Tab-separated table of C-alpha atoms in Angstrom:
chain	number	residue	atom	x	y	z
A	211	MET	CA	-129.475	-109.274	11.239
A	212	LYS	CA	-129.209	-107.690	7.775
A	213	THR	CA	-128.275	-110.973	6.111
A	214	LYS	CA	-131.130	-112.786	7.829
A	215	ALA	CA	-133.628	-110.126	6.735
A	216	THR	CA	-132.344	-110.339	3.164
A	217	LEU	CA	-132.823	-114.113	3.125
A	218	ILE	CA	-136.327	-113.705	4.537
A	219	GLY	CA	-137.136	-111.218	1.773
A	220	PHE	CA	-135.806	-113.630	-0.856
A	221	THR	CA	-138.443	-116.202	0.111
A	222	ALA	CA	-141.046	-113.825	-1.354
A	223	ILE	CA	-139.421	-114.220	-4.769
A	224	LEU	CA	-139.689	-117.989	-4.487
A	225	MET	CA	-143.372	-117.734	-3.578
A	226	TRP	CA	-144.107	-115.282	-6.416
A	227	SER	CA	-142.633	-117.798	-8.841
A	228	PHE	CA	-145.711	-119.955	-8.169
A	229	LEU	CA	-148.219	-117.139	-8.711
A	230	ALA	CA	-148.837	-117.871	-12.395
A	231	LEU	CA	-149.165	-121.619	-11.800
A	232	MET	CA	-151.631	-121.273	-8.913
A	233	THR	CA	-153.690	-118.677	-10.778
A	234	ALA	CA	-153.879	-120.856	-13.872
A	235	ALA	CA	-154.882	-123.852	-11.700
A	236	SER	CA	-157.523	-121.949	-9.723
A	237	GLY	CA	-160.288	-122.413	-12.266
A	238	THR	CA	-162.475	-119.712	-13.811
A	239	MET	CA	-163.173	-117.518	-10.787
A	240	PRO	CA	-163.486	-113.892	-12.019
A	241	PRO	CA	-160.499	-111.615	-11.239
A	242	PHE	CA	-162.208	-109.371	-8.668
A	243	GLN	CA	-163.685	-112.353	-6.857
A	244	LEU	CA	-160.320	-114.106	-6.844
A	245	SER	CA	-158.663	-110.975	-5.457
A	246	ALA	CA	-161.289	-110.637	-2.726
A	247	VAL	CA	-160.921	-114.243	-1.578
A	248	THR	CA	-157.130	-114.508	-1.736
A	249	PHE	CA	-156.446	-111.176	-0.036
A	250	ALA	CA	-158.883	-112.076	2.745
A	251	ILE	CA	-156.900	-115.269	3.269
A	252	GLY	CA	-153.652	-113.300	3.041
A	253	SER	CA	-154.721	-110.995	5.886
A	254	LEU	CA	-155.235	-113.877	8.343
A	255	PRO	CA	-151.618	-114.017	9.640
A	256	GLY	CA	-151.747	-110.335	10.539
A	257	ILE	CA	-155.192	-110.625	12.123
A	258	LEU	CA	-153.987	-113.483	14.327
A	259	LEU	CA	-151.000	-111.349	15.354
A	260	PHE	CA	-153.271	-108.428	16.251
A	261	ILE	CA	-155.428	-110.749	18.364
A	262	ALA	CA	-152.345	-112.021	20.181
A	263	LYS	CA	-150.811	-108.534	20.539
A	264	PRO	CA	-153.596	-105.903	20.318
A	265	GLU	CA	-151.133	-103.112	21.138
A	266	ARG	CA	-149.759	-103.474	17.584
A	267	LEU	CA	-153.040	-102.200	16.127
A	268	LYS	CA	-151.629	-98.682	16.496
A	269	GLU	CA	-149.310	-99.452	13.568
A	270	LEU	CA	-152.331	-99.169	11.271
A	271	ARG	CA	-152.511	-95.424	11.961
A	272	GLN	CA	-150.623	-94.227	8.912
A	273	PRO	CA	-150.873	-91.117	6.678
A	274	PRO	CA	-153.293	-91.336	3.719
A	275	LYS	CA	-150.377	-91.432	1.249
A	276	VAL	CA	-149.136	-94.681	2.795
A	277	TRP	CA	-152.561	-96.289	2.408
A	278	LEU	CA	-152.963	-94.947	-1.116
A	279	ALA	CA	-149.617	-96.370	-2.214
A	280	GLY	CA	-150.108	-99.718	-0.462
A	281	VAL	CA	-153.696	-100.437	-1.437
A	282	GLY	CA	-153.261	-98.955	-4.918
A	283	GLY	CA	-150.226	-101.128	-5.534
A	284	LEU	CA	-151.658	-104.380	-4.227
A	285	PHE	CA	-155.165	-103.982	-5.618
A	286	GLY	CA	-154.057	-102.622	-8.980
A	287	TYR	CA	-151.291	-105.134	-9.561
A	288	HIS	CA	-153.260	-108.259	-8.731
A	289	PHE	CA	-156.417	-107.335	-10.549
A	290	LEU	CA	-154.379	-106.616	-13.671
A	291	TYR	CA	-152.355	-109.798	-13.209
A	292	PHE	CA	-155.384	-112.061	-12.796
A	293	THR	CA	-157.091	-110.379	-15.748
A	294	ALA	CA	-154.018	-110.918	-17.913
A	295	LEU	CA	-153.876	-114.632	-17.137
A	296	ARG	CA	-157.589	-114.983	-17.945
A	297	ASN	CA	-157.138	-113.347	-21.361
A	298	ALA	CA	-153.756	-114.578	-22.615
A	299	PRO	CA	-151.644	-117.760	-22.419
A	300	ALA	CA	-150.191	-118.133	-18.929
A	301	VAL	CA	-146.526	-118.268	-20.006
A	302	GLU	CA	-146.676	-115.157	-22.203
A	303	ALA	CA	-148.771	-113.116	-19.759
A	304	GLY	CA	-146.541	-114.118	-16.852
A	305	LEU	CA	-143.355	-113.115	-18.654
A	306	ILE	CA	-144.718	-109.716	-19.688
A	307	ALA	CA	-145.904	-109.067	-16.140
A	308	TYR	CA	-142.433	-109.962	-14.882
A	309	LEU	CA	-140.959	-106.980	-16.682
A	310	TRP	CA	-141.357	-105.197	-13.328
A	311	PRO	CA	-137.789	-105.978	-12.149
A	312	LEU	CA	-136.403	-104.280	-15.256
A	313	LEU	CA	-138.723	-101.298	-14.792
A	314	ILE	CA	-137.677	-100.972	-11.158
A	315	VAL	CA	-133.979	-100.915	-12.076
A	316	VAL	CA	-134.461	-98.331	-14.822
A	317	GLY	CA	-136.750	-96.260	-12.594
A	318	SER	CA	-134.301	-96.430	-9.691
A	319	ALA	CA	-131.548	-95.071	-11.936
A	320	LEU	CA	-133.622	-91.914	-12.450
A	321	LEU	CA	-133.998	-91.266	-8.728
A	322	PRO	CA	-131.893	-88.558	-6.990
A	323	GLY	CA	-128.283	-89.683	-6.538
A	324	GLU	CA	-128.480	-92.252	-9.355
A	325	ARG	CA	-127.519	-92.028	-13.020
A	326	LEU	CA	-128.758	-93.656	-16.196
A	327	GLY	CA	-125.909	-95.491	-17.951
A	328	TRP	CA	-125.583	-97.325	-21.254
A	329	HIS	CA	-126.188	-100.661	-19.550
A	330	HIS	CA	-129.559	-99.417	-18.272
A	331	ILE	CA	-130.581	-98.474	-21.816
A	332	VAL	CA	-129.321	-101.718	-23.372
A	333	GLY	CA	-130.964	-103.722	-20.608
A	334	ALA	CA	-134.274	-101.979	-21.263
A	335	LEU	CA	-133.987	-102.685	-25.001
A	336	CYS	CA	-133.334	-106.373	-24.261
A	337	GLY	CA	-136.480	-106.473	-22.157
A	338	LEU	CA	-138.492	-104.844	-24.923
A	339	ALA	CA	-137.073	-107.329	-27.439
A	340	GLY	CA	-138.093	-110.195	-25.190
A	341	THR	CA	-141.600	-108.786	-24.904
A	342	ALA	CA	-141.819	-108.429	-28.689
A	343	LEU	CA	-140.952	-112.116	-29.083
A	344	ILE	CA	-143.636	-113.090	-26.568
A	345	VAL	CA	-146.484	-111.190	-28.215
A	346	GLY	CA	-145.242	-111.908	-31.748
A	347	LYS	CA	-146.681	-115.327	-32.493
A	348	ASN	CA	-146.221	-116.542	-36.080
A	349	GLY	CA	-143.292	-114.205	-36.398
A	350	PHE	CA	-143.685	-110.678	-35.074
A	351	ALA	CA	-147.346	-110.264	-36.013
A	352	PHE	CA	-149.399	-109.119	-33.003
A	353	ASP	CA	-152.182	-111.559	-32.207
A	354	PRO	CA	-155.325	-109.458	-31.503
A	355	ALA	CA	-157.003	-112.407	-29.825
A	356	TYR	CA	-154.792	-111.896	-26.763
A	357	SER	CA	-154.426	-108.096	-26.904
A	358	LEU	CA	-156.384	-107.503	-23.671
A	359	GLY	CA	-154.254	-110.014	-21.797
A	360	TYR	CA	-150.983	-108.587	-23.116
A	361	PHE	CA	-152.016	-104.999	-22.356
A	362	THR	CA	-153.157	-105.730	-18.798
A	363	ALA	CA	-149.967	-107.714	-18.161
A	364	LEU	CA	-147.899	-104.695	-19.236
A	365	LEU	CA	-149.966	-102.373	-17.017
A	366	CYS	CA	-149.424	-104.879	-14.227
A	367	ALA	CA	-145.642	-104.571	-14.602
A	368	PHE	CA	-145.753	-100.766	-14.487
A	369	THR	CA	-148.073	-100.816	-11.462
A	370	TRP	CA	-145.799	-102.996	-9.348
A	371	ALA	CA	-142.692	-101.086	-10.394
A	372	ALA	CA	-144.315	-97.801	-9.377
A	373	TYR	CA	-145.502	-99.254	-6.074
A	374	SER	CA	-142.041	-100.605	-5.273
A	375	LEU	CA	-140.283	-97.332	-6.092
A	376	ILE	CA	-142.760	-95.235	-4.094
A	377	SER	CA	-142.629	-97.571	-1.100
A	378	ARG	CA	-138.938	-96.734	-0.592
A	379	LYS	CA	-140.107	-93.503	1.020
A	380	PHE	CA	-141.968	-95.424	3.724
A	381	GLU	CA	-139.140	-97.576	5.089
A	382	LYS	CA	-140.007	-96.665	8.695
A	383	VAL	CA	-143.592	-97.903	8.357
A	384	SER	CA	-144.124	-101.186	10.230
A	385	THR	CA	-144.762	-104.394	8.295
A	386	ASP	CA	-147.953	-104.759	10.368
A	387	VAL	CA	-149.648	-102.307	8.027
A	388	VAL	CA	-149.508	-104.910	5.241
A	389	THR	CA	-152.428	-106.612	6.989
A	390	GLY	CA	-154.452	-103.448	6.503
A	391	PHE	CA	-153.429	-103.268	2.848
A	392	CYS	CA	-154.640	-106.840	2.324
A	393	LEU	CA	-157.974	-106.233	4.075
A	394	ALA	CA	-158.633	-103.005	2.161
A	395	THR	CA	-157.716	-104.653	-1.134
A	396	SER	CA	-160.037	-107.568	-0.370
A	397	ALA	CA	-162.918	-105.201	0.431
A	398	LEU	CA	-162.399	-103.161	-2.767
A	399	SER	CA	-162.208	-106.333	-4.825
A	400	LEU	CA	-165.438	-107.609	-3.282
A	401	LEU	CA	-167.284	-104.380	-4.122
A	402	CYS	CA	-166.058	-104.521	-7.717
A	403	HIS	CA	-166.995	-108.180	-7.957
A	404	LEU	CA	-170.548	-107.592	-6.752
A	405	ALA	CA	-170.978	-104.715	-9.189
A	406	LEU	CA	-169.313	-106.148	-12.280
A	407	GLU	CA	-169.037	-109.931	-12.154
A	408	THR	CA	-170.986	-113.142	-11.796
A	409	THR	CA	-169.895	-115.283	-8.859
A	410	VAL	CA	-168.090	-118.472	-9.860
A	411	TRP	CA	-166.713	-120.867	-7.264
A	412	PRO	CA	-164.075	-123.577	-7.881
A	413	ASP	CA	-165.427	-126.862	-9.204
A	414	THR	CA	-162.853	-129.221	-7.723
A	415	MET	CA	-160.781	-129.662	-4.578
A	416	ALA	CA	-157.665	-129.050	-6.664
A	417	GLN	CA	-158.980	-125.634	-7.694
A	418	TRP	CA	-159.874	-124.815	-4.069
A	419	ALA	CA	-156.373	-125.854	-3.032
A	420	ALA	CA	-154.907	-123.488	-5.651
A	421	VAL	CA	-157.062	-120.583	-4.388
A	422	ILE	CA	-156.092	-121.236	-0.771
A	423	GLY	CA	-152.463	-121.598	-1.800
A	424	LEU	CA	-152.608	-118.241	-3.565
A	425	GLY	CA	-153.948	-116.563	-0.437
A	426	LEU	CA	-151.464	-118.156	1.931
A	427	LEU	CA	-148.304	-117.735	-0.135
A	428	PRO	CA	-147.978	-115.474	-3.242
A	429	VAL	CA	-150.885	-113.195	-2.241
A	430	GLY	CA	-150.291	-113.479	1.500
A	431	LEU	CA	-147.083	-114.369	3.300
A	432	ALA	CA	-144.945	-113.143	0.402
A	433	PHE	CA	-145.950	-109.517	1.016
A	434	TYR	CA	-145.059	-109.668	4.694
A	435	VAL	CA	-141.612	-111.171	4.156
A	436	TRP	CA	-140.888	-108.910	1.174
A	437	ASP	CA	-141.807	-105.841	3.195
A	438	TYR	CA	-139.625	-107.009	6.073
A	439	GLY	CA	-136.706	-107.839	3.782
A	440	VAL	CA	-136.813	-104.542	1.891
A	441	LYS	CA	-136.942	-102.497	5.105
A	442	ASN	CA	-134.403	-104.459	7.166
A	443	GLY	CA	-132.221	-106.305	4.644
A	444	ASP	CA	-130.160	-105.377	1.596
A	445	ILE	CA	-132.619	-103.941	-0.906
A	446	GLN	CA	-130.101	-104.019	-3.763
A	447	ILE	CA	-129.404	-107.731	-3.388
A	448	LEU	CA	-133.151	-108.357	-3.199
A	449	GLY	CA	-133.649	-106.286	-6.329
A	450	VAL	CA	-131.038	-108.227	-8.269
A	451	SER	CA	-132.295	-111.603	-7.050
A	452	SER	CA	-135.846	-110.764	-8.144
A	453	TYR	CA	-134.736	-111.208	-11.749
A	454	ALA	CA	-134.800	-114.964	-11.172
A	455	ALA	CA	-138.599	-114.830	-10.903
A	456	PRO	CA	-139.431	-114.799	-14.654
A	457	LEU	CA	-137.279	-117.843	-15.359
A	458	LEU	CA	-138.531	-119.783	-12.333
A	459	SER	CA	-142.159	-118.910	-13.085
A	460	THR	CA	-141.897	-120.005	-16.704
A	461	LEU	CA	-140.151	-123.276	-15.863
A	462	ILE	CA	-142.772	-124.060	-13.195
A	463	LEU	CA	-145.629	-123.442	-15.654
A	464	ILE	CA	-144.004	-125.695	-18.251
A	465	ILE	CA	-143.293	-128.466	-15.717
A	466	PHE	CA	-146.943	-128.503	-14.606
A	467	GLY	CA	-148.307	-128.530	-18.151
A	468	PHE	CA	-149.474	-124.910	-18.516
A	469	GLY	CA	-146.944	-124.078	-21.220
A	470	GLU	CA	-144.683	-125.675	-23.780
A	471	ILE	CA	-140.948	-125.379	-24.279
A	472	SER	CA	-140.059	-123.483	-27.448
A	473	VAL	CA	-137.135	-121.542	-28.851
A	474	ARG	CA	-139.233	-118.358	-28.781
A	475	ILE	CA	-140.104	-118.682	-25.082
A	476	GLY	CA	-136.530	-119.606	-24.200
A	477	LEU	CA	-135.080	-116.637	-26.086
A	478	SER	CA	-137.685	-114.290	-24.593
A	479	CYS	CA	-136.828	-115.458	-21.111
A	480	LEU	CA	-133.108	-114.983	-21.723
A	481	LEU	CA	-133.587	-111.490	-23.152
A	482	ILE	CA	-135.839	-110.269	-20.329
A	483	THR	CA	-133.808	-111.795	-17.519
A	484	GLY	CA	-130.446	-110.949	-19.105
A	485	GLY	CA	-131.528	-107.386	-19.791
A	486	ALA	CA	-132.616	-106.922	-16.205
A	487	VAL	CA	-129.331	-108.274	-14.853
A	488	LEU	CA	-127.370	-106.007	-17.209
A	489	ALA	CA	-129.376	-103.003	-16.041
A	490	ALA	CA	-128.477	-103.931	-12.456
A	491	ARG	CA	-124.758	-104.146	-13.207
A	492	ASP	CA	-123.835	-101.296	-10.868
A	493	MET	CA	-125.617	-102.986	-7.975
A	494	VAL	CA	-123.764	-106.248	-8.537
A	495	PHE	CA	-120.295	-104.707	-8.827
A	496	ARG	CA	-120.931	-102.410	-5.878
A	497	LYS	CA	-121.587	-105.471	-3.733
A	498	SER	CA	-118.424	-107.151	-5.060
A	499	GLU	CA	-116.296	-104.129	-4.220
A	500	ARG	CA	-117.675	-103.978	-0.681
A	501	ALA	CA	-116.874	-107.652	-0.180
A	502	THR	CA	-113.178	-107.191	-1.126
């Protein structure tokens, strides 16, 4: 049961690896509008389940703190992520945003019962070095043309790390509530869109396909399976395996023509991913000891 749940949770990481590609391919839809549409699509699986089993609607009755953490995490993260990709190159913005695994590991080490070791500090420094390489085009000079995109990508990483760490307190909350998080996030995004943005719809079928794909997978199903995996599987294995996301995301963007291979991008990817794995050293060895 635990192994199965862990594997189910891992599929979320695979889907999130396509988030940058699908966002970049979705056209020029404003961030709030894109959030409203994709989260509405993402809520459909849960709505269909509620129609089939109306008795499960009671799972939506949760304390305000659960709703605040869930909606704040989903709405905040995705708005910042979409904004980052609209204001900076997709590869760089995606890699900065994927600092969240490193932040989760370092943050987890500061929780009760954990300790901060040298490998956590060195891992964090590796991640910072990788970020410096990403934003330092033409050497280490910061390019002000992409400052908004870089800054929102960094805020995005902190938002998801905070959401993930806080959500550990709600392990008994049913995954059904994710449907409510998606609906609330869609509604908030729609209000912000109507107040702040001009409506722009996709121009081509390919762009529509990317928007629908976002809603069904990285902004939809991924949250359900991740929630199920974290609550019923091995959260430490899932945490370690999430460090594959930056590398997979970058390779996917390059394969589909949204980025170019370079020594700088390769070194940045190695530093960020390697630093995160180093920071998670205790998790890895703990699993090895249990297996022997």
